[in-house]
Short mmCIF file of C-alpha atoms in Angstrom, two decimals:
data_model
loop_
_atom_site.label_atom_id
_atom_site.label_comp_id
_atom_site.label_asym_id
_atom_site.label_seq_id
_atom_site.Cartn_x
_atom_site.Cartn_y
_atom_site.Cartn_z
CA UNK A 1 0.00 0.00 0.00
CA UNK A 2 1.05 3.58 -0.45
CA UNK A 3 0.13 6.70 1.45
CA UNK A 4 -0.30 10.05 -0.21
CA UNK A 5 -0.76 13.40 1.47
CA UNK A 6 -2.89 15.72 -0.58
CA UNK A 7 -3.37 19.43 0.13
CA UNK A 8 -6.77 20.64 -1.00
CA UNK A 9 -6.02 23.81 -2.95
CA UNK A 10 -7.20 25.34 -6.18
CA UNK A 11 -4.54 25.21 -8.86
CA UNK A 12 -4.37 25.72 -12.57
CA UNK A 13 -2.14 23.35 -14.56
CA UNK A 14 0.13 24.92 -17.15
CA UNK A 15 1.21 23.15 -20.29
CA UNK A 16 4.64 23.20 -21.90
CA UNK A 17 4.30 23.94 -25.61
CA UNK A 18 0.73 22.64 -25.50
CA UNK A 19 1.67 18.95 -25.68
CA UNK A 20 1.53 17.83 -22.06
CA UNK A 21 -0.92 15.05 -21.19
CA UNK A 22 -2.03 14.37 -24.77
CA UNK A 23 -2.66 10.65 -25.22
CA UNK A 24 -1.81 10.61 -28.93
CA UNK A 25 1.80 11.79 -28.58
CA UNK A 26 5.01 10.26 -27.27
CA UNK A 27 8.10 12.00 -25.98
CA UNK A 28 11.23 10.76 -27.71
CA UNK A 29 14.94 10.93 -26.92
CA UNK A 30 16.47 11.23 -30.38
CA UNK A 31 19.65 11.97 -32.27
CA UNK A 32 20.45 15.61 -32.92
CA UNK A 33 19.90 15.32 -36.65
CA UNK A 34 18.80 12.66 -39.09
CA UNK A 35 21.31 9.77 -39.12
CA UNK A 36 22.83 10.97 -35.84
CA UNK A 37 23.57 8.60 -32.95
CA UNK A 38 23.92 11.16 -30.13
CA UNK A 39 20.75 10.61 -28.11
CA UNK A 40 20.55 14.05 -26.52
CA UNK A 41 17.50 15.81 -27.99
CA UNK A 42 13.90 15.67 -26.80
CA UNK A 43 11.09 15.69 -29.35
CA UNK A 44 7.34 15.16 -29.43
CA UNK A 45 6.25 12.37 -31.77
CA UNK A 46 2.74 11.88 -33.16
CA UNK A 47 2.17 8.17 -32.52
CA UNK A 48 -0.28 7.75 -35.42
CA UNK A 49 2.02 9.16 -38.12
CA UNK A 50 5.48 9.02 -36.56
CA UNK A 51 6.03 12.68 -37.40
CA UNK A 52 7.97 14.92 -35.02
CA UNK A 53 5.49 17.60 -33.95
CA UNK A 54 7.89 19.68 -31.89
CA UNK A 55 11.40 19.85 -30.49
CA UNK A 56 11.48 20.58 -26.76
CA UNK A 57 15.24 20.51 -26.31
CA UNK A 58 18.24 20.51 -28.65
CA UNK A 59 21.57 19.86 -27.00
CA UNK A 60 23.96 22.75 -27.64
CA UNK A 61 21.24 25.00 -29.07
CA UNK A 62 18.35 25.38 -26.63
CA UNK A 63 18.76 27.66 -23.63
CA UNK A 64 17.80 25.87 -20.43
CA UNK A 65 17.92 25.92 -16.65
CA UNK A 66 19.34 22.93 -14.76
CA UNK A 67 18.75 22.93 -11.01
CA UNK A 68 19.45 20.67 -8.05
CA UNK A 69 15.92 19.89 -6.82
CA UNK A 70 17.03 19.54 -3.20
CA UNK A 71 19.11 22.72 -2.86
CA UNK A 72 17.61 24.92 -5.58
CA UNK A 73 21.10 25.70 -6.86
CA UNK A 74 22.15 25.49 -10.50
CA UNK A 75 23.94 22.30 -11.50
CA UNK A 76 27.39 23.55 -12.44
CA UNK A 77 29.27 20.26 -12.54
CA UNK A 78 28.70 16.69 -13.67
CA UNK A 79 31.01 13.89 -12.56
CA UNK A 80 31.35 10.69 -14.55
CA UNK A 81 33.12 7.91 -12.65
CA UNK A 82 35.11 5.07 -14.13
CA UNK A 83 37.86 4.98 -16.73
CA UNK A 84 38.22 8.50 -18.17
CA UNK A 85 40.32 7.27 -21.08
CA UNK A 86 37.15 6.23 -22.90
CA UNK A 87 35.39 9.53 -22.32
CA UNK A 88 37.89 12.15 -23.48
CA UNK A 89 36.01 15.28 -24.57
CA UNK A 90 36.49 19.02 -24.48
CA UNK A 91 36.00 21.27 -21.43
CA UNK A 92 36.58 18.53 -18.87
CA UNK A 93 38.82 18.25 -15.83
CA UNK A 94 40.17 14.69 -15.62
CA UNK A 95 41.30 12.84 -12.51
CA UNK A 96 42.53 9.28 -12.16
CA UNK A 97 39.06 7.79 -11.86
CA UNK A 98 36.51 10.39 -12.95
CA UNK A 99 35.70 13.16 -15.38
CA UNK A 100 34.16 16.47 -14.30
CA UNK A 101 32.15 18.49 -16.80
CA UNK A 102 31.54 22.17 -16.07
CA UNK A 103 28.06 23.62 -16.66
CA UNK A 104 26.76 20.44 -18.28
CA UNK A 105 23.75 20.04 -20.50
CA UNK A 106 21.07 17.83 -18.86
CA UNK A 107 21.53 15.31 -21.68
CA UNK A 108 25.31 15.66 -21.88
CA UNK A 109 26.06 11.96 -21.38
CA UNK A 110 23.06 10.91 -23.51
CA UNK A 111 19.97 9.01 -22.43
CA UNK A 112 18.29 5.75 -23.38
CA UNK A 113 15.56 5.68 -20.72
CA UNK A 114 12.62 8.07 -20.32
CA UNK A 115 9.17 8.08 -18.70
CA UNK A 116 6.32 10.58 -18.76
CA UNK A 117 4.56 11.28 -15.46
CA UNK A 118 1.11 12.59 -16.35
CA UNK A 119 0.07 13.44 -12.79
CA UNK A 120 2.93 15.88 -12.21
CA UNK A 121 3.57 16.69 -15.87
CA UNK A 122 7.23 15.69 -15.75
CA UNK A 123 9.39 13.90 -18.27
CA UNK A 124 11.88 11.77 -16.33
CA UNK A 125 15.01 10.31 -17.88
CA UNK A 126 18.23 8.63 -16.76
CA UNK A 127 21.55 9.58 -18.26
CA UNK A 128 24.02 6.98 -19.47
CA UNK A 129 27.42 6.61 -17.80
CA UNK A 130 26.11 8.48 -14.74
CA UNK A 131 22.80 6.84 -13.82
CA UNK A 132 21.53 10.27 -12.79
CA UNK A 133 17.78 10.81 -12.60
CA UNK A 134 16.72 14.07 -14.30
CA UNK A 135 13.32 15.46 -15.16
CA UNK A 136 11.98 18.17 -17.44
CA UNK A 137 9.14 20.22 -15.94
CA UNK A 138 6.55 20.36 -18.70
CA UNK A 139 4.34 22.76 -16.72
CA UNK A 140 6.87 25.51 -17.26
CA UNK A 141 5.41 27.88 -19.86
CA UNK A 142 8.09 30.59 -19.98
CA UNK A 143 9.75 29.13 -23.09
CA UNK A 144 12.94 28.01 -21.35
CA UNK A 145 13.06 24.27 -20.55
CA UNK A 146 13.53 23.71 -16.81
CA UNK A 147 15.43 20.56 -15.80
CA UNK A 148 15.87 19.22 -12.27
CA UNK A 149 17.91 16.48 -10.66
CA UNK A 150 18.63 15.13 -7.20
CA UNK A 151 22.36 14.96 -7.87
CA UNK A 152 22.79 11.29 -7.13
CA UNK A 153 22.60 8.18 -9.30
CA UNK A 154 19.78 5.67 -9.29
CA UNK A 155 22.31 3.05 -8.19
CA UNK A 156 25.19 3.98 -5.90
CA UNK A 157 28.74 2.62 -5.85
CA UNK A 158 28.80 1.19 -9.37
CA UNK A 159 30.89 1.96 -12.44
CA UNK A 160 28.49 3.28 -15.05
CA UNK A 161 31.09 2.71 -17.75
CA UNK A 162 30.19 -0.95 -17.27
CA UNK A 163 27.45 -1.44 -19.84
CA UNK A 164 25.56 -3.84 -17.60
CA UNK A 165 24.73 -0.97 -15.20
CA UNK A 166 23.42 1.37 -17.89
CA UNK A 167 19.76 2.18 -17.28
CA UNK A 168 18.09 1.71 -20.66
CA UNK A 169 14.47 1.00 -19.71
CA UNK A 170 12.04 3.27 -17.83
CA UNK A 171 8.30 3.89 -17.41
CA UNK A 172 5.66 5.19 -14.97
CA UNK A 173 3.62 2.39 -13.45
CA UNK A 174 -0.09 2.29 -12.68
CA UNK A 175 0.77 3.04 -9.05
CA UNK A 176 2.25 6.42 -10.06
CA UNK A 177 5.82 5.41 -9.30
CA UNK A 178 8.62 5.39 -11.83
CA UNK A 179 10.35 2.12 -12.71
CA UNK A 180 13.80 1.79 -14.25
CA UNK A 181 15.78 -1.28 -15.23
CA UNK A 182 19.45 -1.86 -15.88
CA UNK A 183 20.69 -3.67 -18.97
CA UNK A 184 21.51 -6.84 -17.07
CA UNK A 185 18.11 -6.79 -15.28
CA UNK A 186 19.82 -7.15 -11.91
CA UNK A 187 18.47 -3.81 -10.68
CA UNK A 188 14.76 -3.03 -10.92
CA UNK A 189 14.52 0.45 -9.43
CA UNK A 190 11.45 2.36 -8.30
CA UNK A 191 11.32 6.09 -7.65
CA UNK A 192 8.64 8.43 -6.40
CA UNK A 193 7.56 11.24 -8.70
CA UNK A 194 6.33 13.94 -6.32
CA UNK A 195 8.36 16.75 -4.79
CA UNK A 196 10.59 14.46 -2.74
CA UNK A 197 12.20 11.75 -4.84
CA UNK A 198 12.76 8.45 -3.03
CA UNK A 199 14.77 5.81 -4.90
CA UNK A 200 14.47 2.11 -4.05
CA UNK A 201 16.49 -0.70 -5.60
CA UNK A 202 13.99 -3.57 -5.64
CA UNK A 203 16.59 -6.11 -6.71
CA UNK A 204 17.13 -8.45 -9.63
CA UNK A 205 14.50 -9.86 -11.96
CA UNK A 206 13.86 -13.60 -11.72
CA UNK A 207 13.17 -15.74 -14.78
CA UNK A 208 9.84 -17.55 -14.65
CA UNK A 209 10.02 -21.34 -14.80
CA UNK A 210 7.94 -21.25 -17.99
CA UNK A 211 10.63 -19.29 -19.86
CA UNK A 212 12.30 -22.52 -20.98
CA UNK A 213 15.81 -21.11 -20.92
CA UNK A 214 15.00 -17.71 -22.43
CA UNK A 215 16.45 -15.43 -19.79
CA UNK A 216 15.73 -11.78 -19.12
CA UNK A 217 19.42 -11.50 -18.19
CA UNK A 218 20.82 -12.73 -21.52
CA UNK A 219 23.02 -10.03 -23.05
CA UNK A 220 22.45 -11.08 -26.66
CA UNK A 221 18.67 -11.34 -26.53
CA UNK A 222 17.36 -9.37 -23.57
CA UNK A 223 19.48 -6.27 -22.89
CA UNK A 224 18.43 -2.79 -24.01
CA UNK A 225 14.96 -1.83 -25.17
CA UNK A 226 12.27 -0.24 -23.03
CA UNK A 227 9.48 -0.98 -20.56
CA UNK A 228 5.83 0.11 -20.55
CA UNK A 229 3.12 -0.36 -17.93
CA UNK A 230 -0.38 -1.75 -17.92
CA UNK A 231 -3.37 -0.73 -15.80
CA UNK A 232 -3.10 -3.84 -13.61
CA UNK A 233 0.27 -2.90 -12.11
CA UNK A 234 2.42 -5.04 -14.40
CA UNK A 235 5.31 -3.99 -16.65
CA UNK A 236 6.12 -5.14 -20.20
CA UNK A 237 9.77 -5.31 -21.17
CA UNK A 238 10.62 -4.95 -24.87
CA UNK A 239 14.26 -5.96 -25.33
CA UNK A 240 16.45 -4.67 -28.13
CA UNK A 241 16.48 -8.24 -29.41
CA UNK A 242 12.66 -8.11 -29.82
CA UNK A 243 11.82 -10.38 -26.89
CA UNK A 244 8.87 -9.39 -24.70
CA UNK A 245 8.65 -10.21 -20.97
CA UNK A 246 5.83 -9.55 -18.50
CA UNK A 247 7.22 -8.29 -15.17
CA UNK A 248 5.44 -8.35 -11.83
CA UNK A 249 7.15 -5.63 -9.72
CA UNK A 250 5.88 -7.23 -6.50
CA UNK A 251 7.63 -10.57 -7.12
CA UNK A 252 10.17 -9.37 -9.74
CA UNK A 253 9.33 -12.44 -11.83
CA UNK A 254 9.84 -11.92 -15.58
CA UNK A 255 7.70 -14.17 -17.79
CA UNK A 256 8.67 -14.57 -21.43
CA UNK A 257 5.68 -13.77 -23.67
CA UNK A 258 7.23 -14.16 -27.12
CA UNK A 259 9.18 -12.39 -29.86
CA UNK A 260 7.88 -9.52 -31.99
CA UNK A 261 7.30 -10.55 -35.59
CA UNK A 262 7.30 -8.57 -38.86
CA UNK A 263 10.08 -6.14 -37.94
CA UNK A 264 12.76 -5.50 -40.54
CA UNK A 265 16.00 -7.42 -40.24
CA UNK A 266 18.08 -4.52 -38.91
CA UNK A 267 15.50 -3.04 -36.54
CA UNK A 268 16.46 -3.13 -32.86
CA UNK A 269 13.71 -2.25 -30.39
CA UNK A 270 15.05 0.59 -28.22
CA UNK A 271 12.00 2.71 -27.42
CA UNK A 272 8.40 1.77 -26.62
CA UNK A 273 5.32 3.80 -25.72
CA UNK A 274 1.70 2.74 -25.24
CA UNK A 275 -0.69 3.96 -27.93
CA UNK A 276 -3.92 2.47 -26.54
CA UNK A 277 -5.26 -0.59 -24.70
CA UNK A 278 -3.56 -3.15 -26.94
CA UNK A 279 -0.94 -1.36 -29.03
CA UNK A 280 2.57 0.00 -28.53
CA UNK A 281 4.74 2.13 -30.81
CA UNK A 282 8.39 1.05 -30.97
CA UNK A 283 11.48 2.88 -32.20
CA UNK A 284 15.07 1.99 -33.02
CA UNK A 285 18.21 3.83 -31.91
CA UNK A 286 20.32 2.16 -34.60
CA UNK A 287 18.24 2.42 -37.79
CA UNK A 288 16.41 5.31 -39.46
CA UNK A 289 13.41 3.57 -40.99
CA UNK A 290 10.93 5.03 -38.51
CA UNK A 291 8.42 3.40 -36.19
CA UNK A 292 6.35 0.25 -35.91
CA UNK A 293 3.03 -0.38 -34.20
CA UNK A 294 3.00 -3.59 -32.17
CA UNK A 295 -0.11 -5.51 -31.12
CA UNK A 296 0.66 -6.55 -27.54
CA UNK A 297 -1.60 -9.61 -27.74
CA UNK A 298 -0.30 -11.00 -31.04
CA UNK A 299 3.21 -9.47 -30.79
CA UNK A 300 3.00 -8.62 -34.49
CA UNK A 301 4.38 -5.34 -35.89
CA UNK A 302 2.96 -3.05 -38.56
CA UNK A 303 5.08 -0.36 -40.20
CA UNK A 304 4.01 3.25 -39.61
CA UNK A 305 4.43 5.24 -42.80
CA UNK A 306 5.98 8.58 -41.83
CA UNK A 307 5.93 11.44 -44.32
CA UNK A 308 8.18 13.83 -42.40
CA UNK A 309 11.73 13.63 -41.07
CA UNK A 310 12.65 10.37 -39.40
CA UNK A 311 14.92 10.39 -36.35
CA UNK A 312 16.34 7.41 -34.56
CA UNK A 313 15.00 7.28 -31.00
CA UNK A 314 16.73 5.66 -28.04
CA UNK A 315 13.58 5.82 -25.92
CA UNK A 316 9.88 6.72 -26.05
CA UNK A 317 7.37 7.66 -23.35
CA UNK A 318 3.62 8.34 -23.34
CA UNK A 319 0.95 8.86 -20.69
CA UNK A 320 -1.07 5.75 -21.65
CA UNK A 321 -1.39 2.35 -19.97
CA UNK A 322 -2.09 -0.98 -21.63
CA UNK A 323 -5.46 -2.65 -20.87
CA UNK A 324 -6.94 0.53 -19.38
CA UNK A 325 -10.47 -0.19 -20.64
CA UNK A 326 -10.35 -3.75 -19.36
CA UNK A 327 -9.30 -2.47 -15.97
CA UNK A 328 -12.10 0.08 -15.79
CA UNK A 329 -14.68 -2.53 -16.77
CA UNK A 330 -13.45 -5.16 -14.32
CA UNK A 331 -12.85 -3.09 -11.17
CA UNK A 332 -15.63 -1.13 -9.51
CA UNK A 333 -13.45 0.44 -6.83
CA UNK A 334 -13.00 4.17 -7.48
CA UNK A 335 -9.56 5.39 -8.51
CA UNK A 336 -7.72 8.01 -6.50
CA UNK A 337 -8.60 11.43 -7.83
CA UNK A 338 -5.82 13.10 -9.78
CA UNK A 339 -5.21 15.83 -7.20
CA UNK A 340 -1.82 17.51 -7.12
CA UNK A 341 0.41 15.86 -4.52
CA UNK A 342 1.99 18.49 -2.28
CA UNK A 343 4.89 16.23 -1.60
CA UNK A 344 6.90 14.41 0.98
CA UNK A 345 9.35 17.25 1.48
CA UNK A 346 6.67 18.87 3.67
CA UNK A 347 5.92 15.77 5.76
CA UNK A 348 7.53 12.65 7.21
CA UNK A 349 5.99 9.18 7.11
CA UNK A 350 7.57 6.35 9.08
CA UNK A 351 8.53 3.58 9.61
CA UNK A 352 9.37 2.32 6.14
CA UNK A 353 8.87 -0.55 5.71
CA UNK A 354 5.88 -0.86 8.04
CA UNK A 355 6.66 -3.30 10.84
CA UNK A 356 3.52 -3.55 12.99
CA UNK A 357 0.70 -2.41 10.71
CA UNK A 358 0.92 1.21 11.90
CA UNK A 359 2.48 4.32 10.40
CA UNK A 360 3.12 7.78 11.82
CA UNK A 361 2.87 11.10 9.99
CA UNK A 362 4.49 14.32 11.18
CA UNK A 363 3.64 17.80 9.90
CA UNK A 364 6.43 19.81 11.49
CA UNK A 365 6.90 23.18 9.81
CA UNK A 366 4.02 22.60 7.41
CA UNK A 367 1.66 25.28 6.20
CA UNK A 368 -1.68 25.53 7.94
CA UNK A 369 -4.75 24.30 6.13
CA UNK A 370 -6.90 21.30 5.38
CA UNK A 371 -5.13 18.13 4.29
CA UNK A 372 -6.51 14.88 2.99
CA UNK A 373 -4.72 11.62 3.69
CA UNK A 374 -5.57 9.05 1.02
CA UNK A 375 -4.64 5.40 1.38
CA UNK A 376 -4.50 3.46 -1.89
CA UNK A 377 -3.32 0.09 -3.08
CA UNK A 378 -0.48 -0.37 -5.59
CA UNK A 379 -2.89 -0.02 -8.51
CA UNK A 380 -4.18 3.38 -7.40
CA UNK A 381 -7.52 2.18 -5.99
CA UNK A 382 -8.80 4.26 -3.11
CA UNK A 383 -9.10 2.34 0.19
CA UNK A 384 -9.68 5.05 2.80
CA UNK A 385 -9.43 8.82 3.26
CA UNK A 386 -9.12 11.03 6.32
CA UNK A 387 -9.23 14.82 6.63
CA UNK A 388 -6.60 16.50 8.81
CA UNK A 389 -6.63 20.14 9.90
CA UNK A 390 -3.34 21.90 10.68
CA UNK A 391 -3.68 25.15 12.63
#
């Protein structure tokens, strides 16, 4: 179960470039130009046509702000640990085991994992070779993209130059939490998406007995790709090698569902975003032929004919969930209202994990007003609410 503290206030959501929360678009991490393999730019893709509707950020061109979310200070340095000999670039101070980049771009070290959080209107992504969690605030309407980070990696004490630790898959689950997965599938990571970001390493994925030797950990067949979520709390992993696994975050069991058919011979699946109840759009970071639409039930792909410019995309993200209609028809319990979460940085909830069936909530230093405590299950279904008044 999860506990959310909601402050009942009137607020007006703002939209960044008019694209936030549209169900027919996906956010894409792409190359800078056509036939470019630097995955540093952020674009909006129409999922029906594959056309790029807008460019939200171009590395080296777009003015931006990049702020430490915990201190409010500008991010003026990025440190990449590991062997610096493989990362020689301009404007860097090099030590024996790390590289420091002054005034870095948010996508400086590239990204292959992104997720769109509809509730808070944030585009989260993880950077390669650093494992840093960064988000773009899509509510910002002043024309300058605003990026934030918590200045620590999703996994601590690892060498991100080791490809196995690269975070290449990410999505927002039905429970509202973000989920990220390393290449080797030994780290399934969850993170909260409200004002205070809490990162939890859930551990390694476990191959289901029914997989018959097809492992989610196999480098040749199961690394890379992307994950999407369904409305029942499960995750679907699309590997670069076209394999599809169903993941239960509660047990971390990965069940092999099959291999996508009808893709071209050179197409690697690197990005995935849900179009509707039963369909996903997939992209490739290594080819420039565009996008395919995949039927999640049949695992068959259909080419999307794109008339405009075609970019390779290392990752895709949309606000949709698979099987949403089925969920709504099968569950009568009301969903938690989409009220803005005022965030854990104003409160403390403990202990975590719960030991004796009880939790405590402190409001020290919080603003006065009426608060609503809402208790939900992992799928967002409302269990109980309680009003609290702070004088």
